[in-house]
PDB file of C-alpha atoms and ligand atoms in Angstrom:
ATOM      1  CA  MET A 724      10.301  11.689 -13.843  1.00  0.00           C
ATOM      2  CA  GLN A 725       7.277  12.983 -15.762  1.00  0.00           C
ATOM      3  CA  GLU A 726       6.211  16.546 -14.980  1.00  0.00           C
ATOM      4  CA  ASP A 727       3.321  17.315 -12.649  1.00  0.00           C
ATOM      5  CA  SER A 728       1.134  19.987 -14.259  1.00  0.00           C
ATOM      6  CA  TYR A 729      -1.916  21.983 -13.125  1.00  0.00           C
ATOM      7  CA  ARG A 730      -3.976  19.642 -15.275  1.00  0.00           C
ATOM      8  CA  HIS A 731      -2.710  16.661 -13.289  1.00  0.00           C
ATOM      9  CA  LYS A 732      -3.402  18.465 -10.014  1.00  0.00           C
ATOM     10  CA  GLY A 733      -6.934  19.186 -11.205  1.00  0.00           C
ATOM     11  CA  MET A 734      -7.445  15.521 -12.084  1.00  0.00           C
ATOM     12  CA  ARG A 735      -6.237  14.564  -8.601  1.00  0.00           C
ATOM     13  CA  GLN A 736      -8.758  16.917  -6.999  1.00  0.00           C
ATOM     14  CA  GLN A 737     -11.501  15.191  -8.975  1.00  0.00           C
ATOM     15  CA  LEU A 738     -10.209  11.803  -7.801  1.00  0.00           C
ATOM     16  CA  VAL A 739     -10.256  13.050  -4.194  1.00  0.00           C
ATOM     17  CA  GLN A 740     -13.907  14.014  -4.658  1.00  0.00           C
ATOM     18  CA  VAL A 741     -14.699  10.525  -5.994  1.00  0.00           C
ATOM     19  CA  LEU A 742     -12.998   8.974  -2.936  1.00  0.00           C
ATOM     20  CA  LYS A 743     -14.958  11.265  -0.589  1.00  0.00           C
ATOM     21  CA  ASP A 744     -18.177  10.241  -2.323  1.00  0.00           C
ATOM     22  CA  LYS A 745     -17.209   6.597  -1.771  1.00  0.00           C
ATOM     23  CA  GLY A 746     -16.808   7.181   1.959  1.00  0.00           C
ATOM     24  CA  ILE A 747     -13.170   8.127   2.609  1.00  0.00           C
ATOM     25  CA  THR A 748     -13.282  10.677   5.430  1.00  0.00           C
ATOM     26  CA  ASP A 749      -9.702  10.983   6.736  1.00  0.00           C
ATOM     27  CA  ASN A 750      -8.443  14.342   5.485  1.00  0.00           C
ATOM     28  CA  ARG A 751      -4.819  13.379   5.956  1.00  0.00           C
ATOM     29  CA  VAL A 752      -5.334  10.492   3.537  1.00  0.00           C
ATOM     30  CA  LEU A 753      -7.244  12.694   1.075  1.00  0.00           C
ATOM     31  CA  ASP A 754      -4.514  15.373   1.265  1.00  0.00           C
ATOM     32  CA  ALA A 755      -1.827  12.770   0.551  1.00  0.00           C
ATOM     33  CA  ILE A 756      -3.770  11.500  -2.481  1.00  0.00           C
ATOM     34  CA  ALA A 757      -4.196  15.096  -3.662  1.00  0.00           C
ATOM     35  CA  THR A 758      -0.407  15.531  -3.400  1.00  0.00           C
ATOM     36  CA  VAL A 759       1.230  12.311  -4.688  1.00  0.00           C
ATOM     37  CA  PRO A 760       1.346  12.367  -8.538  1.00  0.00           C
ATOM     38  CA  ARG A 761      -0.122   8.926  -9.347  1.00  0.00           C
ATOM     39  CA  HIS A 762       0.437   9.397 -13.107  1.00  0.00           C
ATOM     40  CA  VAL A 763       4.231   9.156 -12.723  1.00  0.00           C
ATOM     41  CA  PHE A 764       3.787   5.562 -11.509  1.00  0.00           C
ATOM     42  CA  LEU A 765       2.275   4.549 -14.857  1.00  0.00           C
ATOM     43  CA  ASP A 766       3.810   4.543 -18.322  1.00  0.00           C
ATOM     44  CA  SER A 767       3.405   8.070 -19.778  1.00  0.00           C
ATOM     45  CA  SER A 768       0.953   6.856 -22.440  1.00  0.00           C
ATOM     46  CA  PHE A 769      -1.530   5.917 -19.700  1.00  0.00           C
ATOM     47  CA  VAL A 770      -1.842   9.338 -18.016  1.00  0.00           C
ATOM     48  CA  GLU A 771      -5.561   9.429 -18.749  1.00  0.00           C
ATOM     49  CA  PHE A 772      -6.060   6.306 -16.620  1.00  0.00           C
ATOM     50  CA  ALA A 773      -3.979   7.484 -13.681  1.00  0.00           C
ATOM     51  CA  TYR A 774      -6.743   9.468 -11.977  1.00  0.00           C
ATOM     52  CA  GLN A 775      -9.598   7.081 -12.567  1.00  0.00           C
ATOM     53  CA  ASP A 776     -10.515   5.017  -9.543  1.00  0.00           C
ATOM     54  CA  LYS A 777      -9.163   1.803 -11.060  1.00  0.00           C
ATOM     55  CA  ALA A 778      -6.315  -0.656 -10.506  1.00  0.00           C
ATOM     56  CA  PHE A 779      -3.852  -0.739 -13.400  1.00  0.00           C
ATOM     57  CA  PRO A 780      -1.263  -3.269 -14.654  1.00  0.00           C
ATOM     58  CA  ILE A 781       2.346  -2.308 -13.952  1.00  0.00           C
ATOM     59  CA  GLY A 782       4.066  -5.316 -15.593  1.00  0.00           C
ATOM     60  CA  SER A 783       5.180  -8.694 -14.191  1.00  0.00           C
ATOM     61  CA  GLY A 784       1.505  -9.592 -13.765  1.00  0.00           C
ATOM     62  CA  GLN A 785       1.216  -7.063 -10.911  1.00  0.00           C
ATOM     63  CA  THR A 786      -0.976  -4.029 -10.417  1.00  0.00           C
ATOM     64  CA  ILE A 787      -0.928  -0.574  -8.862  1.00  0.00           C
ATOM     65  CA  SER A 788      -3.856  -0.799  -6.425  1.00  0.00           C
ATOM     66  CA  GLN A 789      -7.100   1.063  -7.048  1.00  0.00           C
ATOM     67  CA  PRO A 790      -6.981   4.553  -5.437  1.00  0.00           C
ATOM     68  CA  PHE A 791      -9.999   3.667  -3.277  1.00  0.00           C
ATOM     69  CA  THR A 792      -8.155   0.613  -1.945  1.00  0.00           C
ATOM     70  CA  VAL A 793      -5.041   2.679  -1.193  1.00  0.00           C
ATOM     71  CA  ALA A 794      -7.189   5.301   0.541  1.00  0.00           C
ATOM     72  CA  MET A 795      -9.185   2.698   2.486  1.00  0.00           C
ATOM     73  CA  GLN A 796      -6.103   0.815   3.700  1.00  0.00           C
ATOM     74  CA  SER A 797      -4.346   4.093   4.613  1.00  0.00           C
ATOM     75  CA  GLN A 798      -7.409   5.249   6.539  1.00  0.00           C
ATOM     76  CA  LEU A 799      -7.746   1.940   8.435  1.00  0.00           C
ATOM     77  CA  LEU A 800      -4.060   2.109   9.332  1.00  0.00           C
ATOM     78  CA  GLN A 801      -4.458   5.360  11.330  1.00  0.00           C
ATOM     79  CA  VAL A 802      -0.952   6.547  10.561  1.00  0.00           C
ATOM     80  CA  THR A 803       0.454   9.603  12.284  1.00  0.00           C
ATOM     81  CA  LYS A 804       3.682  11.494  11.665  1.00  0.00           C
ATOM     82  CA  GLY A 805       6.913   9.699  12.528  1.00  0.00           C
ATOM     83  CA  MET A 806       5.418   6.198  12.727  1.00  0.00           C
ATOM     84  CA  LYS A 807       7.412   3.247  11.429  1.00  0.00           C
ATOM     85  CA  VAL A 808       5.293   1.440   8.853  1.00  0.00           C
ATOM     86  CA  LEU A 809       6.116  -1.902   7.246  1.00  0.00           C
ATOM     87  CA  GLU A 810       4.462  -2.449   3.855  1.00  0.00           C
ATOM     88  CA  ILE A 811       4.363  -5.868   2.192  1.00  0.00           C
ATOM     89  CA  GLY A 812       4.158  -5.657  -1.614  1.00  0.00           C
ATOM     90  CA  THR A 813       5.962  -2.538  -2.890  1.00  0.00           C
ATOM     91  CA  GLY A 814       4.628  -2.993  -6.436  1.00  0.00           C
ATOM     92  CA  SER A 815       4.640   0.418  -8.117  1.00  0.00           C
ATOM     93  CA  GLY A 816       5.574   2.207  -4.874  1.00  0.00           C
ATOM     94  CA  TYR A 817       2.452   4.393  -4.937  1.00  0.00           C
ATOM     95  CA  GLN A 818       1.013   3.203  -1.613  1.00  0.00           C
ATOM     96  CA  ALA A 819       4.430   3.651   0.027  1.00  0.00           C
ATOM     97  CA  CYS A 820       4.500   7.276  -1.203  1.00  0.00           C
ATOM     98  CA  VAL A 821       0.999   7.973   0.130  1.00  0.00           C
ATOM     99  CA  LEU A 822       2.053   6.722   3.590  1.00  0.00           C
ATOM    100  CA  ALA A 823       5.329   8.666   3.427  1.00  0.00           C
ATOM    101  CA  GLU A 824       3.451  11.818   2.387  1.00  0.00           C
ATOM    102  CA  MET A 825       1.393  11.327   5.586  1.00  0.00           C
ATOM    103  CA  GLY A 826       4.651  11.492   7.529  1.00  0.00           C
ATOM    104  CA  ALA A 827       5.405   7.787   7.991  1.00  0.00           C
ATOM    105  CA  LYS A 828       8.861   6.218   7.821  1.00  0.00           C
ATOM    106  CA  VAL A 829       8.132   3.452   5.355  1.00  0.00           C
ATOM    107  CA  PHE A 830       9.898   0.088   5.070  1.00  0.00           C
ATOM    108  CA  THR A 831       8.560  -1.755   2.048  1.00  0.00           C
ATOM    109  CA  ILE A 832       9.274  -5.304   0.820  1.00  0.00           C
ATOM    110  CA  GLU A 833       8.793  -6.683  -2.705  1.00  0.00           C
ATOM    111  CA  ARG A 834       9.377 -10.323  -3.665  1.00  0.00           C
ATOM    112  CA  GLN A 835       9.752  -9.839  -7.427  1.00  0.00           C
ATOM    113  CA  ARG A 836      13.284  -8.858  -8.333  1.00  0.00           C
ATOM    114  CA  ASN A 837      12.474  -6.940 -11.515  1.00  0.00           C
ATOM    115  CA  LEU A 838       9.816  -4.831  -9.777  1.00  0.00           C
ATOM    116  CA  TYR A 839      12.184  -4.163  -6.874  1.00  0.00           C
ATOM    117  CA  LEU A 840      14.984  -3.161  -9.267  1.00  0.00           C
ATOM    118  CA  LYS A 841      12.645  -0.790 -11.090  1.00  0.00           C
ATOM    119  CA  THR A 842      10.892   0.714  -8.074  1.00  0.00           C
ATOM    120  CA  LYS A 843      13.851   1.230  -5.723  1.00  0.00           C
ATOM    121  CA  PRO A 844      15.661   3.888  -7.832  1.00  0.00           C
ATOM    122  CA  PHE A 845      12.320   5.427  -8.815  1.00  0.00           C
ATOM    123  CA  LEU A 846      11.267   5.903  -5.172  1.00  0.00           C
ATOM    124  CA  ALA A 847      14.666   7.438  -4.420  1.00  0.00           C
ATOM    125  CA  GLU A 848      13.653  10.379  -6.672  1.00  0.00           C
ATOM    126  CA  PHE A 849      10.954  11.405  -4.186  1.00  0.00           C
ATOM    127  CA  PRO A 850      11.760  13.460  -1.071  1.00  0.00           C
ATOM    128  CA  TYR A 851      10.290  10.712   1.128  1.00  0.00           C
ATOM    129  CA  ASN A 852      11.547   8.503   3.926  1.00  0.00           C
ATOM    130  CA  ILE A 853      11.108   5.112   2.207  1.00  0.00           C
ATOM    131  CA  LYS A 854      13.429   2.116   2.418  1.00  0.00           C
ATOM    132  CA  THR A 855      12.880  -0.648  -0.139  1.00  0.00           C
ATOM    133  CA  PHE A 856      13.812  -4.300   0.350  1.00  0.00           C
ATOM    134  CA  LEU A 857      13.831  -7.401  -1.846  1.00  0.00           C
ATOM    135  CA  GLY A 858      12.530 -10.429   0.006  1.00  0.00           C
ATOM    136  CA  ASP A 859       9.631 -12.481   1.265  1.00  0.00           C
ATOM    137  CA  GLY A 860       7.248 -10.203   3.130  1.00  0.00           C
ATOM    138  CA  ASN A 861       6.023 -13.164   5.183  1.00  0.00           C
ATOM    139  CA  ARG A 862       9.246 -12.868   7.161  1.00  0.00           C
ATOM    140  CA  GLY A 863       9.053  -9.107   7.683  1.00  0.00           C
ATOM    141  CA  LEU A 864      12.203  -7.195   8.638  1.00  0.00           C
ATOM    142  CA  PRO A 865      13.338  -8.402  12.089  1.00  0.00           C
ATOM    143  CA  THR A 866      16.352  -6.050  12.010  1.00  0.00           C
ATOM    144  CA  PHE A 867      14.126  -2.969  11.800  1.00  0.00           C
ATOM    145  CA  ALA A 868      11.304  -4.190  14.096  1.00  0.00           C
ATOM    146  CA  PRO A 869       9.219  -3.317  16.008  1.00  0.00           C
ATOM    147  CA  PHE A 870       6.814  -1.411  13.754  1.00  0.00           C
ATOM    148  CA  ASP A 871       3.891   0.849  14.683  1.00  0.00           C
ATOM    149  CA  ARG A 872       1.949  -0.326  11.663  1.00  0.00           C
ATOM    150  CA  VAL A 873       2.017  -3.212   9.169  1.00  0.00           C
ATOM    151  CA  LEU A 874       0.209  -2.971   5.836  1.00  0.00           C
ATOM    152  CA  ILE A 875      -0.196  -5.970   3.553  1.00  0.00           C
ATOM    153  CA  THR A 876      -1.089  -5.081  -0.033  1.00  0.00           C
ATOM    154  CA  ALA A 877      -1.427  -8.636  -1.402  1.00  0.00           C
ATOM    155  CA  ALA A 878      -4.044 -11.324  -0.689  1.00  0.00           C
ATOM    156  CA  ALA A 879      -2.818 -13.246   2.351  1.00  0.00           C
ATOM    157  CA  PRO A 880      -3.735 -16.941   2.855  1.00  0.00           C
ATOM    158  CA  GLU A 881      -3.049 -16.542   6.596  1.00  0.00           C
ATOM    159  CA  ILE A 882      -1.897 -13.932   9.109  1.00  0.00           C
ATOM    160  CA  PRO A 883       1.928 -14.147   9.033  1.00  0.00           C
ATOM    161  CA  GLN A 884       3.093 -14.773  12.620  1.00  0.00           C
ATOM    162  CA  ALA A 885       6.464 -13.064  11.991  1.00  0.00           C
ATOM    163  CA  LEU A 886       4.588  -9.844  11.183  1.00  0.00           C
ATOM    164  CA  VAL A 887       2.457 -10.124  14.332  1.00  0.00           C
ATOM    165  CA  ASP A 888       5.679 -10.580  16.326  1.00  0.00           C
ATOM    166  CA  GLN A 889       7.229  -7.484  14.713  1.00  0.00           C
ATOM    167  CA  LEU A 890       4.261  -5.254  15.615  1.00  0.00           C
ATOM    168  CA  LYS A 891       4.385  -3.050  18.730  1.00  0.00           C
ATOM    169  CA  THR A 892       1.773  -3.487  21.458  1.00  0.00           C
ATOM    170  CA  GLY A 893      -1.107  -1.198  20.461  1.00  0.00           C
ATOM    171  CA  GLY A 894       0.107  -1.428  16.859  1.00  0.00           C
ATOM    172  CA  ILE A 895      -2.213  -2.010  13.904  1.00  0.00           C
ATOM    173  CA  MET A 896      -1.993  -4.451  10.995  1.00  0.00           C
ATOM    174  CA  VAL A 897      -4.226  -4.064   7.939  1.00  0.00           C
ATOM    175  CA  ILE A 898      -4.458  -7.257   5.912  1.00  0.00           C
ATOM    176  CA  PRO A 899      -6.665  -8.575   3.086  1.00  0.00           C
ATOM    177  CA  LEU A 900      -7.177 -12.163   4.257  1.00  0.00           C
ATOM    178  CA  ASN A 901      -8.434 -14.877   1.884  1.00  0.00           C
ATOM    179  CA  ASP A 902     -12.129 -15.573   2.319  1.00  0.00           C
ATOM    180  CA  GLU A 903     -12.433 -19.282   3.106  1.00  0.00           C
ATOM    181  CA  SER A 904     -15.903 -19.475   1.597  1.00  0.00           C
ATOM    182  CA  ASP A 905     -14.972 -17.726  -1.690  1.00  0.00           C
ATOM    183  CA  ALA A 906     -11.507 -18.166  -3.232  1.00  0.00           C
ATOM    184  CA  THR A 907     -11.950 -15.124  -5.515  1.00  0.00           C
ATOM    185  CA  LYS A 908     -12.009 -12.551  -2.743  1.00  0.00           C
ATOM    186  CA  GLN A 909     -10.543 -11.407   0.538  1.00  0.00           C
ATOM    187  CA  ILE A 910     -11.885  -9.760   3.678  1.00  0.00           C
ATOM    188  CA  MET A 911     -10.178  -6.547   4.750  1.00  0.00           C
ATOM    189  CA  LEU A 912      -9.105  -6.937   8.375  1.00  0.00           C
ATOM    190  CA  ARG A 913      -7.739  -4.493  10.911  1.00  0.00           C
ATOM    191  CA  LEU A 914      -5.871  -6.277  13.695  1.00  0.00           C
ATOM    192  CA  THR A 915      -4.786  -4.372  16.807  1.00  0.00           C
ATOM    193  CA  LYS A 916      -2.152  -5.959  19.037  1.00  0.00           C
ATOM    194  CA  GLN A 917      -3.267  -6.174  22.672  1.00  0.00           C
ATOM    195  CA  ALA A 918      -1.030  -6.041  25.740  1.00  0.00           C
ATOM    196  CA  ASP A 919      -1.345  -9.837  26.138  1.00  0.00           C
ATOM    197  CA  GLY A 920      -0.160 -10.368  22.532  1.00  0.00           C
ATOM    198  CA  THR A 921      -3.580 -11.344  21.131  1.00  0.00           C
ATOM    199  CA  MET A 922      -5.050  -9.507  18.157  1.00  0.00           C
ATOM    200  CA  LEU A 923      -8.323  -7.559  18.286  1.00  0.00           C
ATOM    201  CA  ARG A 924     -10.050  -8.236  14.961  1.00  0.00           C
ATOM    202  CA  GLU A 925     -12.288  -5.858  12.960  1.00  0.00           C
ATOM    203  CA  GLU A 926     -13.695  -6.629   9.483  1.00  0.00           C
ATOM    204  CA  PHE A 927     -14.204  -4.070   6.717  1.00  0.00           C
ATOM    205  CA  GLY A 928     -15.850  -5.894   3.805  1.00  0.00           C
ATOM    206  CA  ASP A 929     -14.676  -7.643   0.652  1.00  0.00           C
ATOM    207  CA  CYS A 930     -11.709  -6.722  -1.486  1.00  0.00           C
ATOM    208  CA  ARG A 931      -9.567  -8.210  -4.260  1.00  0.00           C
ATOM    209  CA  PHE A 932      -5.772  -8.293  -4.378  1.00  0.00           C
ATOM    210  CA  VAL A 933      -3.104 -10.237  -6.281  1.00  0.00           C
ATOM    211  CA  PRO A 934      -1.881 -13.190  -4.174  1.00  0.00           C
ATOM    212  CA  MET A 935       0.747 -12.922  -1.465  1.00  0.00           C
ATOM    213  CA  LEU A 936       3.247 -15.638  -2.401  1.00  0.00           C
ATOM    214  CA  LYS A 937       5.922 -17.396  -0.397  1.00  0.00           C
ATOM    215  CA  GLY A 938       9.638 -17.035  -1.099  1.00  0.00           C
ATOM    216  CA  THR A 939      11.229 -14.596  -3.527  1.00  0.00           C
ATOM    217  CA  GLY A 940      10.505 -14.484  -7.262  1.00  0.00           C
ATOM    218  CA  ARG A 941      13.145 -14.139  -9.968  1.00  0.00           C
ATOM    219  CA  ASP A 942      11.029 -12.469 -12.649  1.00  0.00           C
TER     220      ASP A 942
HETATM  221  N1  SAH B 616       1.355  -1.587  -2.891  1.00  0.00           N
HETATM  222  C1  SAH B 616       1.423  -1.697  -4.348  1.00  0.00           C
HETATM  223  C2  SAH B 616       0.429  -2.695  -4.926  1.00  0.00           C
HETATM  224  C3  SAH B 616       0.913  -4.012  -4.739  1.00  0.00           C
HETATM  225  S1  SAH B 616       0.281  -5.332  -5.706  1.00  0.00           S
HETATM  226  C4  SAH B 616       1.243  -0.378  -5.020  1.00  0.00           C
HETATM  227  O1  SAH B 616       0.978   0.613  -4.348  1.00  0.00           O
HETATM  228  O2  SAH B 616       1.411  -0.339  -6.236  1.00  0.00           O
HETATM  229  C5  SAH B 616       0.964  -6.614  -4.648  1.00  0.00           C
HETATM  230  C6  SAH B 616       2.478  -6.743  -4.652  1.00  0.00           C
HETATM  231  O3  SAH B 616       2.829  -7.687  -3.651  1.00  0.00           O
HETATM  232  C7  SAH B 616       3.048  -7.288  -5.975  1.00  0.00           C
HETATM  233  O4  SAH B 616       4.045  -6.421  -6.449  1.00  0.00           O
HETATM  234  C8  SAH B 616       3.609  -8.644  -5.573  1.00  0.00           C
HETATM  235  O5  SAH B 616       4.767  -9.009  -6.317  1.00  0.00           O
HETATM  236  C9  SAH B 616       3.931  -8.426  -4.116  1.00  0.00           C
HETATM  237  N2  SAH B 616       4.036  -9.635  -3.278  1.00  0.00           N
HETATM  238  C10 SAH B 616       3.313 -10.779  -3.331  1.00  0.00           C
HETATM  239  N3  SAH B 616       3.709 -11.648  -2.376  1.00  0.00           N
HETATM  240  C11 SAH B 616       4.707 -11.031  -1.681  1.00  0.00           C
HETATM  241  C12 SAH B 616       5.539 -11.408  -0.582  1.00  0.00           C
HETATM  242  N4  SAH B 616       5.444 -12.609   0.002  1.00  0.00           N
HETATM  243  N5  SAH B 616       6.471 -10.522  -0.140  1.00  0.00           N
HETATM  244  C13 SAH B 616       6.609  -9.300  -0.726  1.00  0.00           C
HETATM  245  N6  SAH B 616       5.853  -8.894  -1.780  1.00  0.00           N
HETATM  246  C14 SAH B 616       4.919  -9.741  -2.253  1.00  0.00           C
END
C-alpha cells in the first residue's frame, strides 16, 4: 500500500474544509474522511486528484464516488458504532472504509468480478471490519440479514424488495433512485422502515451514479 504522509494528511484536512463548506455537518463523517487515505484507492500517478472533490475512474468503466457524495450518503445513513451496514457497489472500497472507520461492520457486494478480485485483498490490508462479496446486490445477503443500514452506491431503477426485507424495523436505506422525468439523474432518498413494514420516504436532491445492473458481470 502507498504511504500516508503529512502532505496527504494536510490535503485531507483541506478536503474536509471543502465538504464543510458544501454543507456536511456530521463530525463523525468528517473525521472518517480526515482519516481514510483516499489516495491509496487510486493509481499512484493520480495522487494529486485524490483530494479534489471529484469522482475518478477506477477501471472497468466504474468510478470511486465523489468525496461529497460519500460524505452525504454517510451522513444520511446515521451510522453509529457496531451497526451492521450492507453496501451495494463495493467499487474501489473507499465508501466501505469510511463507514468502517465510523465503527460500522460493513458487508459490501460488487457484481463485477475483476473489481471484486482487486478490491477484496486490498481491503483486507486495512484494520477494518469489512466483508466483501461477489454477487448481485439486488438480492442482498439473506444469510447475514437483518441489517441496521443499507447503502446503495449505484443508480437504482427501483427499490429492491429483497433489501427492504433485509432491513431491521427502524433501519435506514439510502438509495439514489432513477428520476422518472430525467434519465440522466437520480434522486437521493432516505427510506426508514416503519413498524408496519412500510417505508418513510425523504428526498435529498439530485445526484448522478453509474447504473445498478442486474445479475453478475464477468469483466
Ligand atoms: N462505493 C464505491 C463506488 C461505487 S460505483 C466506492 O466507494 O468506490 C458503483 C459500483 O456498483 C460499481 O463498482 C458497479 O460495478 C457496482 N454495481 C452495479 N450494479 C450492481 C449490483 N447489482 N450489485 C452489486 N454491485 C453493483
